[in-house]
mmCIF file of C-alpha atoms in Angstrom:
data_model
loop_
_atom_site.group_PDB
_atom_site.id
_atom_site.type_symbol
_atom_site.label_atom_id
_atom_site.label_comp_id
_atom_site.label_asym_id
_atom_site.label_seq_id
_atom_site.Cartn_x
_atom_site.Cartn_y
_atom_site.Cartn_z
ATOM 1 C CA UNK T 2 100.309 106.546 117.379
ATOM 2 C CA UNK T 3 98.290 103.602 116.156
ATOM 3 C CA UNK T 4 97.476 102.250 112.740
ATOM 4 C CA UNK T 5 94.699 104.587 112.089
ATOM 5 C CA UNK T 6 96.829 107.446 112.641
ATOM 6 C CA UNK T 7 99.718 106.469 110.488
ATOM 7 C CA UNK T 8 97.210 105.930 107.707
ATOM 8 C CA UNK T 9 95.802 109.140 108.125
ATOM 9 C CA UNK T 10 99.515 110.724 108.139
ATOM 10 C CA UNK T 11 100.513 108.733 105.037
ATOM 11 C CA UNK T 12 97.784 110.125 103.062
ATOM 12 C CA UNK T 13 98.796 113.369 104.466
ATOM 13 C CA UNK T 14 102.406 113.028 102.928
ATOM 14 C CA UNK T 15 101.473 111.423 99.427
ATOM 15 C CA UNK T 16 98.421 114.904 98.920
ATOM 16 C CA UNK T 17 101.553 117.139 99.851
ATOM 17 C CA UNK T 18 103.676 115.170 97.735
ATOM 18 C CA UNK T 19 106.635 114.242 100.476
ATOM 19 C CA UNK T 20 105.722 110.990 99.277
ATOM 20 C CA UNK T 21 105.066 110.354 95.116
ATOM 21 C CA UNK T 22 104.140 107.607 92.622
ATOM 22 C CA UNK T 23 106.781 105.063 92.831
ATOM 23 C CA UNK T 24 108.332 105.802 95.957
ATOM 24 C CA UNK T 25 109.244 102.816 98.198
ATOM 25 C CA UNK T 26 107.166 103.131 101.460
ATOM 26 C CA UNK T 27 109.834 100.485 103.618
ATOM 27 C CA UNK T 28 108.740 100.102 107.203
ATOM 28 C CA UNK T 29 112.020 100.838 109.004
ATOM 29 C CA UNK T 30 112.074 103.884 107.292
ATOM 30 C CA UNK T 31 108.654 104.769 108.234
ATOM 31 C CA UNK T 32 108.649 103.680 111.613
ATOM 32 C CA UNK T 33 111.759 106.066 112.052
ATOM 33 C CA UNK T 34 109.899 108.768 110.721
ATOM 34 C CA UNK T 35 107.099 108.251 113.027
ATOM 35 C CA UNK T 36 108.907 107.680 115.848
ATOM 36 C CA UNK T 37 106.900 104.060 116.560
ATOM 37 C CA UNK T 38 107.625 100.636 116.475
ATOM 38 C CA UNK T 39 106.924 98.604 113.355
ATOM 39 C CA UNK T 40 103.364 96.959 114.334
ATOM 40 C CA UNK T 41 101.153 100.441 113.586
ATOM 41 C CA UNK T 42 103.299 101.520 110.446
ATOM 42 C CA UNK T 43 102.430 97.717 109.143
ATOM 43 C CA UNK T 44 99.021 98.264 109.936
ATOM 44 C CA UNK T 45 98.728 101.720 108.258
ATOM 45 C CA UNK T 46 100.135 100.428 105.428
ATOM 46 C CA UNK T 47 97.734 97.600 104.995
ATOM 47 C CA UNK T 48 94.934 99.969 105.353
ATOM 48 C CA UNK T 49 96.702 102.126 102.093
ATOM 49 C CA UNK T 50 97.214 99.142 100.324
ATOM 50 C CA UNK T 51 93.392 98.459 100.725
ATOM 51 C CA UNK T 52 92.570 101.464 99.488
ATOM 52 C CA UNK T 53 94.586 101.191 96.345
ATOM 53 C CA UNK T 54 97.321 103.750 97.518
ATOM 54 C CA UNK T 55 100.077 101.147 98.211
ATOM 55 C CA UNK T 56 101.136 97.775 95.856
ATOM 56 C CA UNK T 57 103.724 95.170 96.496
ATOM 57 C CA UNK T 58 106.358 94.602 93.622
ATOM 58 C CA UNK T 59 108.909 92.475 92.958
ATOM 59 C CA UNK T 60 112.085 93.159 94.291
ATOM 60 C CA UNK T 61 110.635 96.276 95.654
ATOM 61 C CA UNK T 62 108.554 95.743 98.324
ATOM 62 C CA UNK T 63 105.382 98.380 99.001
ATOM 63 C CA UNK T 64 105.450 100.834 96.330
ATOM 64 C CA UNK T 65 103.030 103.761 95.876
ATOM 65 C CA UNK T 66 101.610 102.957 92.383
ATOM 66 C CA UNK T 67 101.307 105.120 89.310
ATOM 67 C CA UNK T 68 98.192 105.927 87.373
ATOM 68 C CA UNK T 69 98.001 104.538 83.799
ATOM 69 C CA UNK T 70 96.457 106.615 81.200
ATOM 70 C CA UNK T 71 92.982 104.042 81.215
ATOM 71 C CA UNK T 72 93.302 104.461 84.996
ATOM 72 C CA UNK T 73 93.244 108.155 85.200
ATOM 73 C CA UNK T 74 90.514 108.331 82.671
ATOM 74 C CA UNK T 75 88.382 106.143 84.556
ATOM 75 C CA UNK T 76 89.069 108.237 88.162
ATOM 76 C CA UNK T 77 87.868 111.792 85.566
ATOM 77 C CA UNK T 78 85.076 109.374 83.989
ATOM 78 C CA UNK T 79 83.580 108.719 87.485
ATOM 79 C CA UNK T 80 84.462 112.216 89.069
ATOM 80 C CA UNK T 81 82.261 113.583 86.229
ATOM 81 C CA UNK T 82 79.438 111.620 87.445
ATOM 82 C CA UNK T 83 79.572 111.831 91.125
ATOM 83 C CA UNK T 84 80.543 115.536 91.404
ATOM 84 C CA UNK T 85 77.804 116.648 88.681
ATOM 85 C CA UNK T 86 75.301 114.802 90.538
ATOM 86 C CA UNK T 87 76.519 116.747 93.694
ATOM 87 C CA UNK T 88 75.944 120.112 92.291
ATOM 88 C CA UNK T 89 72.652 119.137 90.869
ATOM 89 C CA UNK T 90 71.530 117.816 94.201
ATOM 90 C CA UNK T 91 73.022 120.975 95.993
ATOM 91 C CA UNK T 92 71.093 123.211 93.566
ATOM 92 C CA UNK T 93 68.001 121.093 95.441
ATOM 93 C CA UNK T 94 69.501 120.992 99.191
ATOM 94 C CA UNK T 95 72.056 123.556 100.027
ATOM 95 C CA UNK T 96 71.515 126.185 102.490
ATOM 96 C CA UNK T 97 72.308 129.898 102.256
ATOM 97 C CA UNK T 98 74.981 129.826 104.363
ATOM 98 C CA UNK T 99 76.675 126.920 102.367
ATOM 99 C CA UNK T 100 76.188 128.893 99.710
ATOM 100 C CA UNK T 101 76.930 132.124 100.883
ATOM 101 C CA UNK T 102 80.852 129.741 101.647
ATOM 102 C CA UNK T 103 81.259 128.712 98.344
ATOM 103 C CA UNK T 104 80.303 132.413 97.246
ATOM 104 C CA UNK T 105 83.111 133.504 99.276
ATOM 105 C CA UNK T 106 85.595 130.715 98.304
ATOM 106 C CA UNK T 107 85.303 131.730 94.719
ATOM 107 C CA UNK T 108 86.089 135.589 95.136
ATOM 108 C CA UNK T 109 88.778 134.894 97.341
ATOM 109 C CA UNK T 110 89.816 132.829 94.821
ATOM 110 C CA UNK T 111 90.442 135.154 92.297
ATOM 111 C CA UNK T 112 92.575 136.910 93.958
ATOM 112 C CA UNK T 113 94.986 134.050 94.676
ATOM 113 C CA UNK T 114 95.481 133.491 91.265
ATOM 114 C CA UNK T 115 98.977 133.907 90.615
ATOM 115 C CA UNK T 116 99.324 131.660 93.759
ATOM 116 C CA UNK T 117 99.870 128.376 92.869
ATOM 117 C CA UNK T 118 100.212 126.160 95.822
ATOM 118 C CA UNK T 119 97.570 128.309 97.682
ATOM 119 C CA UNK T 120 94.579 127.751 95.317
ATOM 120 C CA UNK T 121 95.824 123.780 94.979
ATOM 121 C CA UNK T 122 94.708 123.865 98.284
ATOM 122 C CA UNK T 123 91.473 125.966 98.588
ATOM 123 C CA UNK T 124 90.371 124.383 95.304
ATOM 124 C CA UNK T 125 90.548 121.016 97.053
ATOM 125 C CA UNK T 126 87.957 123.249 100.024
ATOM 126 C CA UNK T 127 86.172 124.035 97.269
ATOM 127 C CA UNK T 128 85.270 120.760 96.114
ATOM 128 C CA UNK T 129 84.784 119.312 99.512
ATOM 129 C CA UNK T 130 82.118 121.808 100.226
ATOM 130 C CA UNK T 131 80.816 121.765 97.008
ATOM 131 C CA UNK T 132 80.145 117.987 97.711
ATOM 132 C CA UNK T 133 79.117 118.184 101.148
ATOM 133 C CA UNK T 134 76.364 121.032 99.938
ATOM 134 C CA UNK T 135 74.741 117.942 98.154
ATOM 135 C CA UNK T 136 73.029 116.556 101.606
ATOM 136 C CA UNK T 137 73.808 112.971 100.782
ATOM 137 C CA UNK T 138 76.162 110.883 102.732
ATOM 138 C CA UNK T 139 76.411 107.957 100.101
ATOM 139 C CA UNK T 140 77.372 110.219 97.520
ATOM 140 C CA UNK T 141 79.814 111.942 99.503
ATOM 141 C CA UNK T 142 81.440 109.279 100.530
ATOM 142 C CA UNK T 143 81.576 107.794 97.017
ATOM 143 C CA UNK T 144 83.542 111.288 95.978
ATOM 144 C CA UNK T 145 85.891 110.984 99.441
ATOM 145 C CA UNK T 146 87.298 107.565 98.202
ATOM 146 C CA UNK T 147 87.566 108.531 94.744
ATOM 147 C CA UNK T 148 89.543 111.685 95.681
ATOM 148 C CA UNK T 149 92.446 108.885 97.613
ATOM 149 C CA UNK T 150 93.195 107.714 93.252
ATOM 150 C CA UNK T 151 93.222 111.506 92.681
ATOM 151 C CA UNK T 152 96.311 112.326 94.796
ATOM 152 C CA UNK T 153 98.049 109.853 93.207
ATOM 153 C CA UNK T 154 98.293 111.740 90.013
ATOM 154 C CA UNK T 155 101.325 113.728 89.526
ATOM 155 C CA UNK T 156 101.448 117.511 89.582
ATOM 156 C CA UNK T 157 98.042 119.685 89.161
ATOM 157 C CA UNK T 158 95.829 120.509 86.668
ATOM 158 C CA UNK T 159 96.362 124.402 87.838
ATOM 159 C CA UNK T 160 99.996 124.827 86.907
ATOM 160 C CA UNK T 161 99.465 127.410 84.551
ATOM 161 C CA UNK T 162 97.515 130.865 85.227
ATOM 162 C CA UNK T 163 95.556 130.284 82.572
ATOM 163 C CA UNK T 164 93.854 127.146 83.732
ATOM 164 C CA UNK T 165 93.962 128.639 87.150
ATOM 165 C CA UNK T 166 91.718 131.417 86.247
ATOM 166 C CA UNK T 167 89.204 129.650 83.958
ATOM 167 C CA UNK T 168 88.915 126.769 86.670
ATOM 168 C CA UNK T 169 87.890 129.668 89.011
ATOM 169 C CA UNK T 170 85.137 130.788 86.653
ATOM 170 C CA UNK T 171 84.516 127.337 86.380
ATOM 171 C CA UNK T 172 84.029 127.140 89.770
ATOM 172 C CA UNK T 173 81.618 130.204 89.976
ATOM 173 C CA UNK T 174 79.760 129.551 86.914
ATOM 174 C CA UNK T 175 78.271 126.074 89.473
ATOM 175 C CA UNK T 176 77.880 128.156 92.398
ATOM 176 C CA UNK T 177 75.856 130.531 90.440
ATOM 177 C CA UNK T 178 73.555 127.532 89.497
ATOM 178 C CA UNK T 179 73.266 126.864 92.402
ATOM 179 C CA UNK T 180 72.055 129.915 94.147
ATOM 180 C CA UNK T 181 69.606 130.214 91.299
ATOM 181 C CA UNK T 182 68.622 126.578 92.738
ATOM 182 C CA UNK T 183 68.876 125.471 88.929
ATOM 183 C CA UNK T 184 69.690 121.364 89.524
ATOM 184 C CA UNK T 185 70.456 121.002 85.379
ATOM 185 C CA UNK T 186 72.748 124.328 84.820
ATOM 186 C CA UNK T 187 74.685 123.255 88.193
ATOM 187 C CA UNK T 188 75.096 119.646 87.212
ATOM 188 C CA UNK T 189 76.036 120.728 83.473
ATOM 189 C CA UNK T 190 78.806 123.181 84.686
ATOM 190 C CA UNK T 191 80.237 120.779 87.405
ATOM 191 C CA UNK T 192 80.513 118.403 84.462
ATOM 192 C CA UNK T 193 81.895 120.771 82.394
ATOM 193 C CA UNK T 194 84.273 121.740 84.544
ATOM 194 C CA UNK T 195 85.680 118.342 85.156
ATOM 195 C CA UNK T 196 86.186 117.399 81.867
ATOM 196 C CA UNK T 197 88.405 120.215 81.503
ATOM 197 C CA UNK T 198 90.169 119.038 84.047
ATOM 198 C CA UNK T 199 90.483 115.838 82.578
ATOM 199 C CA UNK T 200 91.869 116.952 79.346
ATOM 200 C CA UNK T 201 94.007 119.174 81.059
ATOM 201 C CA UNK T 202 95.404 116.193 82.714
ATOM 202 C CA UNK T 203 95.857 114.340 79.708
ATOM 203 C CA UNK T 204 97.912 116.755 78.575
ATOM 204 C CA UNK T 205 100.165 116.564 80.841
ATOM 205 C CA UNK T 206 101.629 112.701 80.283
#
């Protein structure tokens, strides 16, 4: 397993939350986990602390860092942006069959409602499609690096069924934009639904 991979497998264990904001990430440790020598889990965890995922402190060593309230309204600030541009320009570029996904993905999601930990993780699909629908490889790679600061945020912003379901309808109100192929309705409701997401989140501190 080589640096790359361990990367890769780190991220993997901070999005499911085996590994959280402030945890120590100490390279014996690691490489045990692994099962590899020391070299690769040093070079994964340069390649985190590039990316923001991983800080040194003192008297700690590597730390995965914690969001500060400016922070995390910056990553919802720039997530507005990027993600409403991606729904306008899907409106514009995606095909029937993307749609005809992201169709699907939202009336399967209503019925997963009262499943927490399953629509976590098809709302993350969601989004990734939703993006990739936009045709433009800048912008969704933009949206790929911002989403690394999002799993450092703590819990989700569908913990209760409330949010759940109107983040669903969220969720259908842009696909219906964009099946209609209307660029300003689909960038308005992506918006939309990512501020609620952002106050959402500010509620929870």
């Amino acid at each position: 397993m080589n640096g790359s991979e361990i990367y890769q497998r780190l991220i993997g264990l901070i999005e499911e939350r085996v590994l959280k904001p402030g945890d120590r990430l100490r390279e014996a440790d690691l490489a045990e986990r692994f099962g590899v020598s020391r070299t690769p889990i040093r070079e994964g965890l340069k390649r985190l602390e590039a990316q923001g995922l991983a800080v040194h402190e003192p008297n700690r060593g590597m730390v995965i860092p914690t969001l500060d309230h400016s922070q995390i309204n910056e990553v919802y600030f720039m997530r507005e942006v990027l993600e409403g541009t991606a729904a306008g320009l899907a409106a514009k570029h995606a095909s029937s069959p993307e749609i005809e996904i992201l169709q699907d993905l939202v009336e399967a999601d209503r019925k997963r409602i009262a499943d927490k930990d399953s629509l976590v993780r098809s709302n993350r699909e969601f989004h990734r499609r939703l993006c990739l629908a936009s045709h433009n490889r800048y912008l969704v790679d933009q949206i790929d690096h911002l989403r690394l600061s999002l799993i450092l945020m703590a819990g989700t912003t569908l913990d209760t069924p409330e949010r759940r379901e109107t983040a669903v309808e969220e969720h259908a109100a842009i696909v219906e934009a964009i099946a209609k192929g209307d660029c300003e309705a689909a960038e308005s409701a992506a918006r939309r639904h990512i501020a609620h997401a952002h106050k959402t989140r500010l509620q929870q501190i």
